[in-house]
């Protein structure tokens, strides 16, 4: 018998036929954030996707070298999409040099994607502190223990740093907000809503910001 684990998988042969339900211009909300709220609610409350707030954040440094990682969305409104990170991380260093960023919400189980492009700016310290207080105690300690994106000699060093912090700030004691940790708000310049359709003829509707603050909607070829 052939060991199924020994058979190489061919990505070119992997195919799924996407749903027939489409996305029409007259179905869209007035603003991309309103439309995002509709789809986000469906992803979280109806489809029950695992971590629907997980998004791929793509940045580029001053030389244009790109990098991507998955980050959790923590807030969104008409001002933009907010996530938190260590300001010494690679993503934060990239954004300090080049504030243009792309966010991708890959809701594959619904054959949907949302792609946000815009400019990232740091949130204020009051807003950062307010969110930090809502984090579990362990996550607050973790923000201190990890110098994100830096080289660590061994896992034991990271665990020792956390243990030291846990002894200093036991459960129930307030943990101060790290000075090098905070949020970014991405003010959208375009937001694309991608709905998978049969025969790869997907619906792609994109909101584009106009100078007067309004939004133009355009359909993109799949």
PDB file of C-alpha atoms in Angstrom:
ATOM      1  CA  UNK A   1       0.000   0.000   0.000  1.00  0.00           C
ATOM      2  CA  UNK A   2       1.107   3.521  -0.666  1.00  0.00           C
ATOM      3  CA  UNK A   3       1.697   5.772   2.286  1.00  0.00           C
ATOM      4  CA  UNK A   4      -0.629   8.771   1.669  1.00  0.00           C
ATOM      5  CA  UNK A   5       1.769  11.013   3.560  1.00  0.00           C
ATOM      6  CA  UNK A   6       4.477  10.181   1.037  1.00  0.00           C
ATOM      7  CA  UNK A   7       2.422  11.428  -1.935  1.00  0.00           C
ATOM      8  CA  UNK A   8       3.326  15.030  -2.753  1.00  0.00           C
ATOM      9  CA  UNK A   9       0.410  17.422  -2.906  1.00  0.00           C
ATOM     10  CA  UNK A  10       0.015  19.334  -6.154  1.00  0.00           C
ATOM     11  CA  UNK A  11      -1.149  22.914  -5.454  1.00  0.00           C
ATOM     12  CA  UNK A  12      -1.993  23.375  -9.140  1.00  0.00           C
ATOM     13  CA  UNK A  13      -4.631  20.639  -8.831  1.00  0.00           C
ATOM     14  CA  UNK A  14      -6.336  22.158  -5.793  1.00  0.00           C
ATOM     15  CA  UNK A  15      -9.554  23.846  -6.860  1.00  0.00           C
ATOM     16  CA  UNK A  16     -12.717  25.071  -5.181  1.00  0.00           C
ATOM     17  CA  UNK A  17     -15.807  26.389  -6.912  1.00  0.00           C
ATOM     18  CA  UNK A  18     -16.849  29.548  -5.098  1.00  0.00           C
ATOM     19  CA  UNK A  19     -20.399  30.460  -4.160  1.00  0.00           C
ATOM     20  CA  UNK A  20     -22.761  31.924  -6.739  1.00  0.00           C
ATOM     21  CA  UNK A  21     -24.044  34.702  -4.465  1.00  0.00           C
ATOM     22  CA  UNK A  22     -22.566  37.981  -5.621  1.00  0.00           C
ATOM     23  CA  UNK A  23     -21.980  41.540  -4.505  1.00  0.00           C
ATOM     24  CA  UNK A  24     -23.686  44.360  -6.421  1.00  0.00           C
ATOM     25  CA  UNK A  25     -23.065  48.073  -6.263  1.00  0.00           C
ATOM     26  CA  UNK A  26     -26.562  48.800  -4.958  1.00  0.00           C
ATOM     27  CA  UNK A  27     -25.970  46.390  -2.054  1.00  0.00           C
ATOM     28  CA  UNK A  28     -23.131  48.475  -0.655  1.00  0.00           C
ATOM     29  CA  UNK A  29     -23.307  50.747   2.387  1.00  0.00           C
ATOM     30  CA  UNK A  30     -22.601  54.459   2.066  1.00  0.00           C
ATOM     31  CA  UNK A  31     -19.084  54.167   3.478  1.00  0.00           C
ATOM     32  CA  UNK A  32     -16.512  51.354   3.463  1.00  0.00           C
ATOM     33  CA  UNK A  33     -16.469  51.214   7.264  1.00  0.00           C
ATOM     34  CA  UNK A  34     -20.242  50.632   7.329  1.00  0.00           C
ATOM     35  CA  UNK A  35     -19.839  47.906   4.708  1.00  0.00           C
ATOM     36  CA  UNK A  36     -16.959  46.387   6.664  1.00  0.00           C
ATOM     37  CA  UNK A  37     -19.128  46.360   9.801  1.00  0.00           C
ATOM     38  CA  UNK A  38     -21.794  44.372   7.914  1.00  0.00           C
ATOM     39  CA  UNK A  39     -19.348  41.762   6.670  1.00  0.00           C
ATOM     40  CA  UNK A  40     -17.487  41.619   9.973  1.00  0.00           C
ATOM     41  CA  UNK A  41     -20.728  40.889  11.820  1.00  0.00           C
ATOM     42  CA  UNK A  42     -21.556  38.131   9.345  1.00  0.00           C
ATOM     43  CA  UNK A  43     -18.071  36.638   9.697  1.00  0.00           C
ATOM     44  CA  UNK A  44     -18.159  36.704  13.509  1.00  0.00           C
ATOM     45  CA  UNK A  45     -21.802  36.185  14.475  1.00  0.00           C
ATOM     46  CA  UNK A  46     -23.181  34.168  11.560  1.00  0.00           C
ATOM     47  CA  UNK A  47     -20.289  32.236  10.015  1.00  0.00           C
ATOM     48  CA  UNK A  48     -18.511  31.977  13.396  1.00  0.00           C
ATOM     49  CA  UNK A  49     -15.100  32.218  11.760  1.00  0.00           C
ATOM     50  CA  UNK A  50     -12.061  31.654  13.958  1.00  0.00           C
ATOM     51  CA  UNK A  51     -10.620  35.068  14.834  1.00  0.00           C
ATOM     52  CA  UNK A  52     -12.402  37.091  12.143  1.00  0.00           C
ATOM     53  CA  UNK A  53     -10.444  40.108  13.392  1.00  0.00           C
ATOM     54  CA  UNK A  54      -7.167  38.503  12.265  1.00  0.00           C
ATOM     55  CA  UNK A  55      -5.672  40.517   9.428  1.00  0.00           C
ATOM     56  CA  UNK A  56      -2.466  40.360   7.421  1.00  0.00           C
ATOM     57  CA  UNK A  57      -0.579  43.627   7.835  1.00  0.00           C
ATOM     58  CA  UNK A  58       1.861  44.394   5.017  1.00  0.00           C
ATOM     59  CA  UNK A  59       4.472  47.114   5.323  1.00  0.00           C
ATOM     60  CA  UNK A  60       7.592  48.170   3.436  1.00  0.00           C
ATOM     61  CA  UNK A  61      10.744  49.838   4.678  1.00  0.00           C
ATOM     62  CA  UNK A  62      12.397  52.929   3.229  1.00  0.00           C
ATOM     63  CA  UNK A  63      14.022  50.798   0.495  1.00  0.00           C
ATOM     64  CA  UNK A  64      10.690  49.246  -0.466  1.00  0.00           C
ATOM     65  CA  UNK A  65      11.434  45.800   0.993  1.00  0.00           C
ATOM     66  CA  UNK A  66       8.075  44.323   2.028  1.00  0.00           C
ATOM     67  CA  UNK A  67       7.102  42.206   5.016  1.00  0.00           C
ATOM     68  CA  UNK A  68       3.813  40.739   6.212  1.00  0.00           C
ATOM     69  CA  UNK A  69       2.460  39.275   9.424  1.00  0.00           C
ATOM     70  CA  UNK A  70      -0.883  38.471  11.033  1.00  0.00           C
ATOM     71  CA  UNK A  71      -2.145  40.970  13.619  1.00  0.00           C
ATOM     72  CA  UNK A  72      -5.466  41.253  15.446  1.00  0.00           C
ATOM     73  CA  UNK A  73      -7.748  44.192  14.700  1.00  0.00           C
ATOM     74  CA  UNK A  74      -8.840  45.772  17.984  1.00  0.00           C
ATOM     75  CA  UNK A  75     -11.055  48.651  16.902  1.00  0.00           C
ATOM     76  CA  UNK A  76     -12.543  50.207  13.785  1.00  0.00           C
ATOM     77  CA  UNK A  77     -14.621  53.286  13.064  1.00  0.00           C
ATOM     78  CA  UNK A  78     -14.826  56.006  10.429  1.00  0.00           C
ATOM     79  CA  UNK A  79     -11.373  57.213  11.511  1.00  0.00           C
ATOM     80  CA  UNK A  80      -9.719  53.916  10.650  1.00  0.00           C
ATOM     81  CA  UNK A  81      -8.615  50.445  11.715  1.00  0.00           C
ATOM     82  CA  UNK A  82      -6.574  50.040  14.924  1.00  0.00           C
ATOM     83  CA  UNK A  83      -4.037  47.453  16.023  1.00  0.00           C
ATOM     84  CA  UNK A  84      -1.417  47.411  18.790  1.00  0.00           C
ATOM     85  CA  UNK A  85       2.216  46.374  18.775  1.00  0.00           C
ATOM     86  CA  UNK A  86       5.684  46.997  20.147  1.00  0.00           C
ATOM     87  CA  UNK A  87       7.062  50.188  18.623  1.00  0.00           C
ATOM     88  CA  UNK A  88      10.433  48.478  18.249  1.00  0.00           C
ATOM     89  CA  UNK A  89       8.986  45.696  16.069  1.00  0.00           C
ATOM     90  CA  UNK A  90       9.776  45.385  12.402  1.00  0.00           C
ATOM     91  CA  UNK A  91       6.314  46.555  11.386  1.00  0.00           C
ATOM     92  CA  UNK A  92       6.594  49.653  13.573  1.00  0.00           C
ATOM     93  CA  UNK A  93      10.077  50.442  12.273  1.00  0.00           C
ATOM     94  CA  UNK A  94       8.785  50.097   8.714  1.00  0.00           C
ATOM     95  CA  UNK A  95       5.868  52.417   9.440  1.00  0.00           C
ATOM     96  CA  UNK A  96       8.191  55.011  10.950  1.00  0.00           C
ATOM     97  CA  UNK A  97      10.010  55.124   7.600  1.00  0.00           C
ATOM     98  CA  UNK A  98       7.046  54.500   5.306  1.00  0.00           C
ATOM     99  CA  UNK A  99       3.539  54.979   6.769  1.00  0.00           C
ATOM    100  CA  UNK A 100       1.717  53.362   3.847  1.00  0.00           C
ATOM    101  CA  UNK A 101       0.221  50.010   4.803  1.00  0.00           C
ATOM    102  CA  UNK A 102      -2.129  47.304   3.506  1.00  0.00           C
ATOM    103  CA  UNK A 103      -4.499  45.222   5.633  1.00  0.00           C
ATOM    104  CA  UNK A 104      -5.982  41.970   4.333  1.00  0.00           C
ATOM    105  CA  UNK A 105      -8.858  40.134   6.026  1.00  0.00           C
ATOM    106  CA  UNK A 106      -8.799  36.594   4.506  1.00  0.00           C
ATOM    107  CA  UNK A 107     -12.252  35.202   5.257  1.00  0.00           C
ATOM    108  CA  UNK A 108     -11.716  32.113   3.087  1.00  0.00           C
ATOM    109  CA  UNK A 109     -14.582  30.094   4.573  1.00  0.00           C
ATOM    110  CA  UNK A 110     -16.993  32.727   3.230  1.00  0.00           C
ATOM    111  CA  UNK A 111     -15.100  33.180  -0.055  1.00  0.00           C
ATOM    112  CA  UNK A 112     -14.542  36.786   0.964  1.00  0.00           C
ATOM    113  CA  UNK A 113     -11.637  39.153   1.387  1.00  0.00           C
ATOM    114  CA  UNK A 114     -11.407  42.769   2.473  1.00  0.00           C
ATOM    115  CA  UNK A 115      -8.317  44.745   1.474  1.00  0.00           C
ATOM    116  CA  UNK A 116      -7.605  48.100   3.104  1.00  0.00           C
ATOM    117  CA  UNK A 117      -4.846  50.429   1.941  1.00  0.00           C
ATOM    118  CA  UNK A 118      -4.050  53.605   3.801  1.00  0.00           C
ATOM    119  CA  UNK A 119      -1.732  55.539   6.061  1.00  0.00           C
ATOM    120  CA  UNK A 120      -0.832  54.443   9.604  1.00  0.00           C
ATOM    121  CA  UNK A 121      -0.369  56.857  12.489  1.00  0.00           C
ATOM    122  CA  UNK A 122       0.300  56.127  16.148  1.00  0.00           C
ATOM    123  CA  UNK A 123      -2.622  56.329  18.532  1.00  0.00           C
ATOM    124  CA  UNK A 124      -2.436  58.691  21.510  1.00  0.00           C
ATOM    125  CA  UNK A 125      -1.073  57.423  24.820  1.00  0.00           C
ATOM    126  CA  UNK A 126      -4.467  57.782  26.527  1.00  0.00           C
ATOM    127  CA  UNK A 127      -6.079  55.541  23.922  1.00  0.00           C
ATOM    128  CA  UNK A 128      -3.199  53.075  24.186  1.00  0.00           C
ATOM    129  CA  UNK A 129      -3.450  52.961  27.980  1.00  0.00           C
ATOM    130  CA  UNK A 130      -7.227  52.476  27.851  1.00  0.00           C
ATOM    131  CA  UNK A 131      -6.827  49.433  25.610  1.00  0.00           C
ATOM    132  CA  UNK A 132      -3.850  48.067  27.570  1.00  0.00           C
ATOM    133  CA  UNK A 133      -6.009  47.959  30.716  1.00  0.00           C
ATOM    134  CA  UNK A 134      -8.466  45.619  28.949  1.00  0.00           C
ATOM    135  CA  UNK A 135      -5.780  43.023  28.154  1.00  0.00           C
ATOM    136  CA  UNK A 136      -5.506  39.897  30.298  1.00  0.00           C
ATOM    137  CA  UNK A 137      -2.858  40.140  33.029  1.00  0.00           C
ATOM    138  CA  UNK A 138      -0.616  37.649  31.231  1.00  0.00           C
ATOM    139  CA  UNK A 139      -0.777  39.613  27.982  1.00  0.00           C
ATOM    140  CA  UNK A 140       0.152  42.789  29.830  1.00  0.00           C
ATOM    141  CA  UNK A 141       3.232  41.060  31.231  1.00  0.00           C
ATOM    142  CA  UNK A 142       4.018  39.630  27.810  1.00  0.00           C
ATOM    143  CA  UNK A 143       4.152  43.128  26.334  1.00  0.00           C
ATOM    144  CA  UNK A 144       6.986  43.894  28.772  1.00  0.00           C
ATOM    145  CA  UNK A 145       8.740  40.528  28.479  1.00  0.00           C
ATOM    146  CA  UNK A 146       9.088  40.555  24.689  1.00  0.00           C
ATOM    147  CA  UNK A 147      11.257  42.990  22.761  1.00  0.00           C
ATOM    148  CA  UNK A 148       9.374  42.171  19.613  1.00  0.00           C
ATOM    149  CA  UNK A 149      11.330  41.224  16.464  1.00  0.00           C
ATOM    150  CA  UNK A 150      14.682  41.203  18.302  1.00  0.00           C
ATOM    151  CA  UNK A 151      16.865  38.087  18.342  1.00  0.00           C
ATOM    152  CA  UNK A 152      16.426  35.886  21.446  1.00  0.00           C
ATOM    153  CA  UNK A 153      19.233  33.509  22.444  1.00  0.00           C
ATOM    154  CA  UNK A 154      16.867  30.885  23.850  1.00  0.00           C
ATOM    155  CA  UNK A 155      13.244  30.364  24.830  1.00  0.00           C
ATOM    156  CA  UNK A 156      14.412  30.054  28.421  1.00  0.00           C
ATOM    157  CA  UNK A 157      15.513  33.701  28.370  1.00  0.00           C
ATOM    158  CA  UNK A 158      12.027  34.818  27.340  1.00  0.00           C
ATOM    159  CA  UNK A 159      10.404  32.621  29.996  1.00  0.00           C
ATOM    160  CA  UNK A 160      12.777  33.949  32.658  1.00  0.00           C
ATOM    161  CA  UNK A 161      11.934  37.523  31.739  1.00  0.00           C
ATOM    162  CA  UNK A 162       8.236  36.759  32.027  1.00  0.00           C
ATOM    163  CA  UNK A 163       8.694  34.981  35.377  1.00  0.00           C
ATOM    164  CA  UNK A 164      10.561  37.973  36.779  1.00  0.00           C
ATOM    165  CA  UNK A 165       7.758  40.303  35.705  1.00  0.00           C
ATOM    166  CA  UNK A 166       5.099  37.967  37.112  1.00  0.00           C
ATOM    167  CA  UNK A 167       6.849  38.107  40.480  1.00  0.00           C
ATOM    168  CA  UNK A 168       7.086  41.883  40.332  1.00  0.00           C
ATOM    169  CA  UNK A 169       3.468  42.389  39.228  1.00  0.00           C
ATOM    170  CA  UNK A 170       1.355  39.526  40.641  1.00  0.00           C
ATOM    171  CA  UNK A 171      -2.231  38.958  39.520  1.00  0.00           C
ATOM    172  CA  UNK A 172      -4.425  41.809  40.687  1.00  0.00           C
ATOM    173  CA  UNK A 173      -1.640  44.408  40.696  1.00  0.00           C
ATOM    174  CA  UNK A 174      -1.718  47.080  38.014  1.00  0.00           C
ATOM    175  CA  UNK A 175       0.877  46.668  35.297  1.00  0.00           C
ATOM    176  CA  UNK A 176       2.174  49.954  33.836  1.00  0.00           C
ATOM    177  CA  UNK A 177       1.896  50.506  30.102  1.00  0.00           C
ATOM    178  CA  UNK A 178       5.257  49.849  28.403  1.00  0.00           C
ATOM    179  CA  UNK A 179       6.647  53.098  26.959  1.00  0.00           C
ATOM    180  CA  UNK A 180       7.595  51.382  23.690  1.00  0.00           C
ATOM    181  CA  UNK A 181       4.208  49.714  23.144  1.00  0.00           C
ATOM    182  CA  UNK A 182       1.114  51.214  21.563  1.00  0.00           C
ATOM    183  CA  UNK A 183      -1.346  51.408  18.737  1.00  0.00           C
ATOM    184  CA  UNK A 184      -1.521  52.324  15.077  1.00  0.00           C
ATOM    185  CA  UNK A 185      -4.630  53.633  13.351  1.00  0.00           C
ATOM    186  CA  UNK A 186      -4.808  52.997   9.606  1.00  0.00           C
ATOM    187  CA  UNK A 187      -6.820  55.743   7.902  1.00  0.00           C
ATOM    188  CA  UNK A 188      -8.202  54.074   4.757  1.00  0.00           C
ATOM    189  CA  UNK A 189      -7.590  55.506   1.317  1.00  0.00           C
ATOM    190  CA  UNK A 190      -9.179  52.546  -0.456  1.00  0.00           C
ATOM    191  CA  UNK A 191     -11.135  49.518   0.716  1.00  0.00           C
ATOM    192  CA  UNK A 192     -11.850  46.582  -1.596  1.00  0.00           C
ATOM    193  CA  UNK A 193     -14.575  44.021  -0.941  1.00  0.00           C
ATOM    194  CA  UNK A 194     -13.883  40.748  -2.745  1.00  0.00           C
ATOM    195  CA  UNK A 195     -16.600  38.132  -3.118  1.00  0.00           C
ATOM    196  CA  UNK A 196     -15.742  34.800  -4.727  1.00  0.00           C
ATOM    197  CA  UNK A 197     -17.934  33.804  -7.675  1.00  0.00           C
ATOM    198  CA  UNK A 198     -18.203  30.813  -9.971  1.00  0.00           C
ATOM    199  CA  UNK A 199     -15.691  30.303 -12.777  1.00  0.00           C
ATOM    200  CA  UNK A 200     -13.269  32.731 -11.095  1.00  0.00           C
ATOM    201  CA  UNK A 201     -15.436  35.683 -12.188  1.00  0.00           C
ATOM    202  CA  UNK A 202     -15.289  37.244  -8.747  1.00  0.00           C
ATOM    203  CA  UNK A 203     -16.958  40.471  -7.652  1.00  0.00           C
ATOM    204  CA  UNK A 204     -14.457  43.150  -6.625  1.00  0.00           C
ATOM    205  CA  UNK A 205     -15.914  46.467  -5.501  1.00  0.00           C
ATOM    206  CA  UNK A 206     -13.533  49.116  -4.250  1.00  0.00           C
ATOM    207  CA  UNK A 207     -14.218  52.326  -2.354  1.00  0.00           C
ATOM    208  CA  UNK A 208     -11.720  55.083  -3.154  1.00  0.00           C
ATOM    209  CA  UNK A 209     -11.438  58.218  -1.008  1.00  0.00           C
ATOM    210  CA  UNK A 210     -12.108  61.515  -2.758  1.00  0.00           C
ATOM    211  CA  UNK A 211     -10.594  64.884  -1.820  1.00  0.00           C
ATOM    212  CA  UNK A 212     -13.905  66.163  -0.418  1.00  0.00           C
ATOM    213  CA  UNK A 213     -14.171  63.239   2.001  1.00  0.00           C
ATOM    214  CA  UNK A 214     -16.700  61.276  -0.053  1.00  0.00           C
ATOM    215  CA  UNK A 215     -16.147  57.810  -1.494  1.00  0.00           C
ATOM    216  CA  UNK A 216     -16.118  56.684  -5.115  1.00  0.00           C
ATOM    217  CA  UNK A 217     -17.047  53.063  -5.826  1.00  0.00           C
ATOM    218  CA  UNK A 218     -15.475  51.247  -8.744  1.00  0.00           C
ATOM    219  CA  UNK A 219     -15.714  47.674  -9.977  1.00  0.00           C
ATOM    220  CA  UNK A 220     -12.487  45.849 -10.688  1.00  0.00           C
ATOM    221  CA  UNK A 221     -12.075  43.033 -13.172  1.00  0.00           C
ATOM    222  CA  UNK A 222     -11.355  39.715 -11.458  1.00  0.00           C
TER     223      UNK A 222
END
